[in-house]
Amino acid sequence: MNASASPLRASSRAGFEHDLLITAGPTHEPIDAVRYVANRSSGRLGIALADAAVDRGLSVLLLLGPTHLTPADPRVQTVRFQSVADLQRLLKRHFRKSRTLVMAAAVADYTPITPPAARSGKLRRTASGLVLRLRPTPDLLAGIAAARRPGQTVVGFALEPASRLLRSAREKLRRKSLDAIVANELRTMDSPTISATLILADGTTQATPKSMPKADFARWLLDRLPDARTTRPLP
Ligand code: CTP
């Protein structure tokens, strides 16, 4: 599909620099200068989405966490982040210039509380062990969704056990005030394939016909993102 034919390609007309701002990969939350708390995420899905989007002529900025995977297409503009705090700063800078945010990053829910001195050094091993205290991170997606302007679309992901997949995803869609959410099962994490359900703010759902490679899913999702933009009543 060429640029002019893509239904998503409205950024220049609407004054946005990027059609799509995509976040992908895990966050690393520092314990000290050499250790971190992280979640299992390869970033493969968000990267596949970025590659598929530039292939359609869309302008894409990918915010990518610490993973060894990178986009195949050099047209994907990529900025790296490490921690939730880094990602928060980048979102603050880039979301206002982006028409649609797809928040595929596996954002850590907690970050260690360690004394400032430990952050620049290395905690010693002691026989008595180590108790780590964690504090909750801010919900970046909810913050972004609350600050969006008319014409901006915010899409989240919900990674859930199969038993409560759709119920939890719907609850997150509402709680975070999103235009759409992609519900996928825990086993998707780190896997080359995905089966998922896209839930729009008006309650309609569309499920993938089967488990598919993430590159195929990326195209499936891009085909459906314009729906996410048009079904939500603008504030
Ligand atoms: N998310 C975020 N900031 C966080 C945690 C999650 O922006 N601190 C985003 C994720 O990128 C994802 C969506 O919120 O797009 C849902 O993430 P998930 O971890 O499933 O939900 P949580 O709100 O963290 O709820 P819980 O962990 O209790 O399931």
Tab-separated table of C-alpha atoms and ligand atoms in Angstrom:
chain	number	residue	atom	x	y	z
A	1	MET	CA	0.000	0.000	0.000
A	2	ASN	CA	1.443	3.407	-0.852
A	3	ALA	CA	1.483	6.424	1.424
A	4	SER	CA	-1.459	8.236	-0.077
A	5	ALA	CA	-3.647	5.128	-0.038
A	6	SER	CA	-3.088	4.431	3.637
A	7	PRO	CA	-6.062	5.428	5.784
A	8	LEU	CA	-3.718	6.141	8.696
A	9	ARG	CA	-1.622	8.621	6.745
A	10	ALA	CA	-3.071	11.895	7.936
A	11	SER	CA	-0.206	13.271	9.945
A	12	SER	CA	0.920	15.997	7.589
A	13	ARG	CA	-2.633	17.217	7.068
A	14	ALA	CA	-3.331	17.241	10.786
A	15	GLY	CA	0.006	18.836	11.683
A	16	PHE	CA	1.545	15.752	13.283
A	17	GLU	CA	5.179	14.820	12.686
A	18	HIS	CA	4.618	11.077	13.163
A	19	ASP	CA	1.680	8.962	12.080
A	20	LEU	CA	2.615	6.373	14.657
A	21	LEU	CA	4.506	6.512	17.916
A	22	ILE	CA	5.183	2.930	18.991
A	23	THR	CA	6.721	1.784	22.257
A	24	ALA	CA	8.207	-1.705	22.495
A	25	GLY	CA	10.341	-3.920	24.670
A	26	PRO	CA	10.903	-4.162	28.406
A	27	THR	CA	12.048	-1.584	30.904
A	28	HIS	CA	15.051	-2.129	33.168
A	29	GLU	CA	14.661	-0.644	36.623
A	30	PRO	CA	18.033	-0.078	38.295
A	31	ILE	CA	18.846	-1.612	41.681
A	32	ASP	CA	22.412	-0.339	41.581
A	33	ALA	CA	24.910	0.437	38.832
A	34	VAL	CA	25.140	-3.196	37.705
A	35	ARG	CA	21.796	-4.824	38.517
A	36	TYR	CA	18.218	-4.236	37.503
A	37	VAL	CA	14.670	-5.552	37.806
A	38	ALA	CA	13.095	-6.339	34.441
A	39	ASN	CA	10.210	-8.090	32.779
A	40	ARG	CA	10.335	-10.732	30.049
A	41	SER	CA	9.686	-8.978	26.760
A	42	SER	CA	11.507	-9.178	23.447
A	43	GLY	CA	9.895	-6.137	21.831
A	44	ARG	CA	9.240	-8.281	18.755
A	45	LEU	CA	5.627	-7.244	18.309
A	46	GLY	CA	6.195	-3.485	18.513
A	47	ILE	CA	9.186	-3.767	16.178
A	48	ALA	CA	7.103	-5.789	13.680
A	49	LEU	CA	4.442	-3.098	13.858
A	50	ALA	CA	7.006	-0.367	13.146
A	51	ASP	CA	8.429	-2.280	10.168
A	52	ALA	CA	4.958	-2.958	8.747
A	53	ALA	CA	3.933	0.683	9.189
A	54	VAL	CA	6.916	2.204	7.341
A	55	ASP	CA	6.288	-0.343	4.613
A	56	ARG	CA	2.905	1.362	4.145
A	57	GLY	CA	4.517	4.770	3.872
A	58	LEU	CA	3.678	5.857	7.403
A	59	SER	CA	6.070	7.940	9.420
A	60	VAL	CA	7.020	6.005	12.547
A	61	LEU	CA	8.934	6.799	15.693
A	62	LEU	CA	9.786	3.695	17.699
A	63	LEU	CA	10.693	4.042	21.373
A	64	LEU	CA	12.564	0.821	22.048
A	65	GLY	CA	13.613	-0.649	25.375
A	66	PRO	CA	16.612	-2.838	26.150
A	67	THR	CA	16.340	-5.767	23.742
A	68	HIS	CA	18.751	-7.266	21.225
A	69	LEU	CA	16.116	-7.060	18.463
A	70	THR	CA	15.984	-4.020	16.178
A	71	PRO	CA	13.764	-3.013	13.241
A	72	ALA	CA	14.687	-4.512	9.875
A	73	ASP	CA	13.712	-1.360	7.967
A	74	PRO	CA	16.145	1.587	8.270
A	75	ARG	CA	13.243	4.011	7.736
A	76	VAL	CA	12.013	3.268	11.262
A	77	GLN	CA	13.283	6.137	13.382
A	78	THR	CA	14.312	4.572	16.696
A	79	VAL	CA	15.067	6.096	20.086
A	80	ARG	CA	16.215	3.789	22.889
A	81	PHE	CA	15.109	3.848	26.525
A	82	GLN	CA	16.119	1.851	29.587
A	83	SER	CA	13.779	2.614	32.453
A	84	VAL	CA	10.191	3.730	33.036
A	85	ALA	CA	11.541	7.171	33.880
A	86	ASP	CA	13.340	7.359	30.488
A	87	LEU	CA	10.219	6.244	28.662
A	88	GLN	CA	8.100	8.773	30.501
A	89	ARG	CA	10.441	11.578	29.404
A	90	LEU	CA	10.402	10.390	25.787
A	91	LEU	CA	6.623	10.097	25.693
A	92	LYS	CA	6.304	13.577	27.073
A	93	ARG	CA	8.520	14.883	24.288
A	94	HIS	CA	7.139	12.889	21.348
A	95	PHE	CA	3.459	12.144	21.948
A	96	ARG	CA	2.288	15.673	21.218
A	97	LYS	CA	3.822	15.380	17.730
A	98	SER	CA	2.212	11.983	17.034
A	99	ARG	CA	-1.185	11.113	15.708
A	100	THR	CA	-1.453	7.607	17.158
A	101	LEU	CA	0.327	5.986	20.088
A	102	VAL	CA	0.594	2.208	20.208
A	103	MET	CA	1.866	1.288	23.647
A	104	ALA	CA	3.289	-2.194	23.207
A	105	ALA	CA	6.108	-1.736	25.742
A	106	ALA	CA	6.098	-4.034	28.752
A	107	VAL	CA	6.361	-1.243	31.309
A	108	ALA	CA	7.541	-2.353	34.767
A	109	ASP	CA	4.859	-1.866	37.396
A	110	TYR	CA	7.424	-1.424	40.174
A	111	THR	CA	10.847	0.103	40.518
A	112	PRO	CA	13.340	-0.502	43.343
A	113	ILE	CA	13.800	2.064	46.076
A	114	THR	CA	17.518	2.164	46.682
A	115	PRO	CA	19.638	4.820	48.383
A	116	PRO	CA	21.146	7.274	45.863
A	117	ALA	CA	24.660	6.082	46.798
A	118	ALA	CA	23.775	2.517	45.722
A	119	ARG	CA	22.670	3.699	42.292
A	120	SER	CA	26.135	4.716	41.255
A	121	GLY	CA	27.910	1.818	42.956
A	122	LYS	CA	27.486	-1.903	43.565
A	123	LEU	CA	25.635	-3.331	46.534
A	124	ARG	CA	27.811	-5.848	48.412
A	125	ARG	CA	26.689	-9.398	49.038
A	126	THR	CA	25.952	-9.988	52.707
A	127	ALA	CA	25.183	-13.184	54.604
A	128	SER	CA	21.977	-11.673	55.944
A	129	GLY	CA	20.547	-11.253	52.443
A	130	LEU	CA	19.010	-8.250	50.765
A	131	VAL	CA	15.490	-6.929	51.039
A	132	LEU	CA	14.455	-4.890	48.030
A	133	ARG	CA	11.676	-2.371	48.438
A	134	LEU	CA	9.722	-1.501	45.318
A	135	ARG	CA	7.481	1.425	44.648
A	136	PRO	CA	4.806	1.516	41.933
A	137	THR	CA	5.684	3.286	38.715
A	138	PRO	CA	3.291	5.832	37.196
A	139	ASP	CA	0.775	4.483	34.700
A	140	LEU	CA	2.277	6.102	31.600
A	141	LEU	CA	-0.524	5.094	29.276
A	142	ALA	CA	-3.289	6.436	31.494
A	143	GLY	CA	-1.384	9.718	31.849
A	144	ILE	CA	-0.942	10.055	28.086
A	145	ALA	CA	-4.560	9.162	27.343
A	146	ALA	CA	-5.762	11.778	29.807
A	147	ALA	CA	-3.651	14.446	28.090
A	148	ARG	CA	-4.470	13.642	24.472
A	149	ARG	CA	-5.876	16.201	22.094
A	150	PRO	CA	-8.773	15.698	19.684
A	151	GLY	CA	-7.548	13.659	16.733
A	152	GLN	CA	-4.984	11.689	18.722
A	153	THR	CA	-5.533	7.973	19.201
A	154	VAL	CA	-4.179	5.914	22.076
A	155	VAL	CA	-3.949	2.135	21.844
A	156	GLY	CA	-2.833	-0.078	24.717
A	157	PHE	CA	-1.993	-3.725	25.227
A	158	ALA	CA	-3.185	-6.090	27.924
A	159	LEU	CA	-1.199	-9.220	28.590
A	160	GLU	CA	-3.362	-11.497	30.700
A	161	PRO	CA	-3.919	-15.134	31.641
A	162	ALA	CA	-6.480	-16.764	29.313
A	163	SER	CA	-9.020	-17.167	32.128
A	164	ARG	CA	-9.575	-13.430	32.516
A	165	LEU	CA	-8.255	-12.106	29.212
A	166	LEU	CA	-11.221	-10.148	27.839
A	167	ARG	CA	-12.645	-9.099	31.205
A	168	SER	CA	-9.334	-7.578	32.328
A	169	ALA	CA	-8.634	-6.003	28.945
A	170	ARG	CA	-12.051	-4.284	28.905
A	171	GLU	CA	-11.472	-3.034	32.419
A	172	LYS	CA	-8.066	-1.563	31.399
A	173	LEU	CA	-9.553	0.017	28.281
A	174	ARG	CA	-12.073	1.840	30.475
A	175	ARG	CA	-9.785	2.628	33.410
A	176	LYS	CA	-7.053	4.074	31.181
A	177	SER	CA	-9.575	5.778	28.885
A	178	LEU	CA	-8.126	4.268	25.691
A	179	ASP	CA	-9.420	4.231	22.123
A	180	ALA	CA	-8.564	0.555	21.781
A	181	ILE	CA	-6.748	-2.260	23.522
A	182	VAL	CA	-5.111	-5.410	22.196
A	183	ALA	CA	-5.774	-8.331	24.519
A	184	ASN	CA	-3.322	-11.153	24.281
A	185	GLU	CA	-2.526	-14.133	26.431
A	186	LEU	CA	0.520	-14.437	28.644
A	187	ARG	CA	1.975	-17.147	26.438
A	188	THR	CA	2.434	-14.518	23.676
A	189	MET	CA	5.315	-13.052	25.637
A	190	ASP	CA	8.660	-13.862	24.038
A	191	SER	CA	6.862	-15.985	21.424
A	192	PRO	CA	7.205	-15.529	17.623
A	193	THR	CA	3.410	-15.932	17.206
A	194	ILE	CA	0.336	-14.263	18.640
A	195	SER	CA	-3.426	-14.655	18.743
A	196	ALA	CA	-5.189	-11.583	20.036
A	197	THR	CA	-8.438	-9.673	20.292
A	198	LEU	CA	-8.722	-5.986	19.475
A	199	ILE	CA	-11.331	-4.251	21.633
A	200	LEU	CA	-12.472	-0.776	20.631
A	201	ALA	CA	-13.821	1.877	22.967
A	202	ASP	CA	-17.343	1.345	21.634
A	203	GLY	CA	-17.177	-2.252	22.860
A	204	THR	CA	-16.775	-3.954	19.482
A	205	THR	CA	-14.209	-6.730	19.323
A	206	GLN	CA	-12.301	-8.413	16.531
A	207	ALA	CA	-10.244	-11.531	17.093
A	208	THR	CA	-7.439	-12.816	14.905
A	209	PRO	CA	-8.645	-15.873	13.005
A	210	LYS	CA	-5.771	-17.954	14.367
A	211	SER	CA	-2.365	-17.724	15.977
A	212	MET	CA	-0.155	-15.860	13.512
A	213	PRO	CA	3.480	-14.741	13.175
A	214	LYS	CA	3.931	-11.301	14.735
A	215	ALA	CA	4.772	-9.740	11.332
A	216	ASP	CA	1.373	-10.900	9.995
A	217	PHE	CA	-0.357	-9.710	13.134
A	218	ALA	CA	1.253	-6.277	12.684
A	219	ARG	CA	-0.423	-5.908	9.277
A	220	TRP	CA	-3.714	-7.238	10.691
A	221	LEU	CA	-3.638	-4.640	13.435
A	222	LEU	CA	-2.637	-1.749	11.158
A	223	ASP	CA	-5.613	-2.538	8.931
A	224	ARG	CA	-7.857	-2.049	11.942
A	225	LEU	CA	-6.328	0.975	13.649
A	226	PRO	CA	-8.338	3.569	11.707
A	227	ASP	CA	-11.430	2.035	13.328
A	228	ALA	CA	-9.933	2.802	16.687
A	229	ARG	CA	-9.668	6.419	15.724
A	230	THR	CA	-13.158	6.876	14.393
A	231	THR	CA	-15.350	5.009	16.874
A	232	ARG	CA	-14.468	6.993	19.971
A	233	PRO	CA	-16.390	10.206	20.467
A	234	LEU	CA	-13.873	13.053	20.618
A	235	PRO	CA	-13.626	14.925	23.920
B	1	CTP	N1	1.458	0.504	31.116
B	1	CTP	C1	1.944	1.790	31.307
B	1	CTP	N2	2.537	2.126	32.482
B	1	CTP	C2	2.668	1.220	33.473
B	1	CTP	C3	2.168	-0.096	33.304
B	1	CTP	C4	1.575	-0.420	32.088
B	1	CTP	O1	1.843	2.622	30.402
B	1	CTP	N3	3.264	1.586	34.622
B	1	CTP	C5	0.786	0.179	29.836
B	1	CTP	C6	1.373	-0.986	29.061
B	1	CTP	O2	2.340	-0.552	28.115
B	1	CTP	C7	0.135	-1.562	28.338
B	1	CTP	C8	-0.999	-1.235	29.282
B	1	CTP	O3	-0.537	-0.185	30.144
B	1	CTP	O4	-0.099	-0.931	27.095
B	1	CTP	C9	-1.464	-2.394	30.129
B	1	CTP	O5	-0.363	-2.903	30.835
B	1	CTP	P1	-0.557	-4.051	31.917
B	1	CTP	O6	0.770	-4.373	32.513
B	1	CTP	O7	-1.338	-5.176	31.279
B	1	CTP	O8	-1.545	-3.340	32.931
B	1	CTP	P2	-1.333	-2.624	34.318
B	1	CTP	O9	-2.046	-1.321	34.231
B	1	CTP	O10	0.110	-2.592	34.677
B	1	CTP	O11	-2.159	-3.561	35.287
B	1	CTP	P3	-1.737	-4.971	35.985
B	1	CTP	O12	-0.248	-5.081	35.935
B	1	CTP	O13	-2.291	-4.823	37.350
B	1	CTP	O14	-2.419	-6.031	35.172
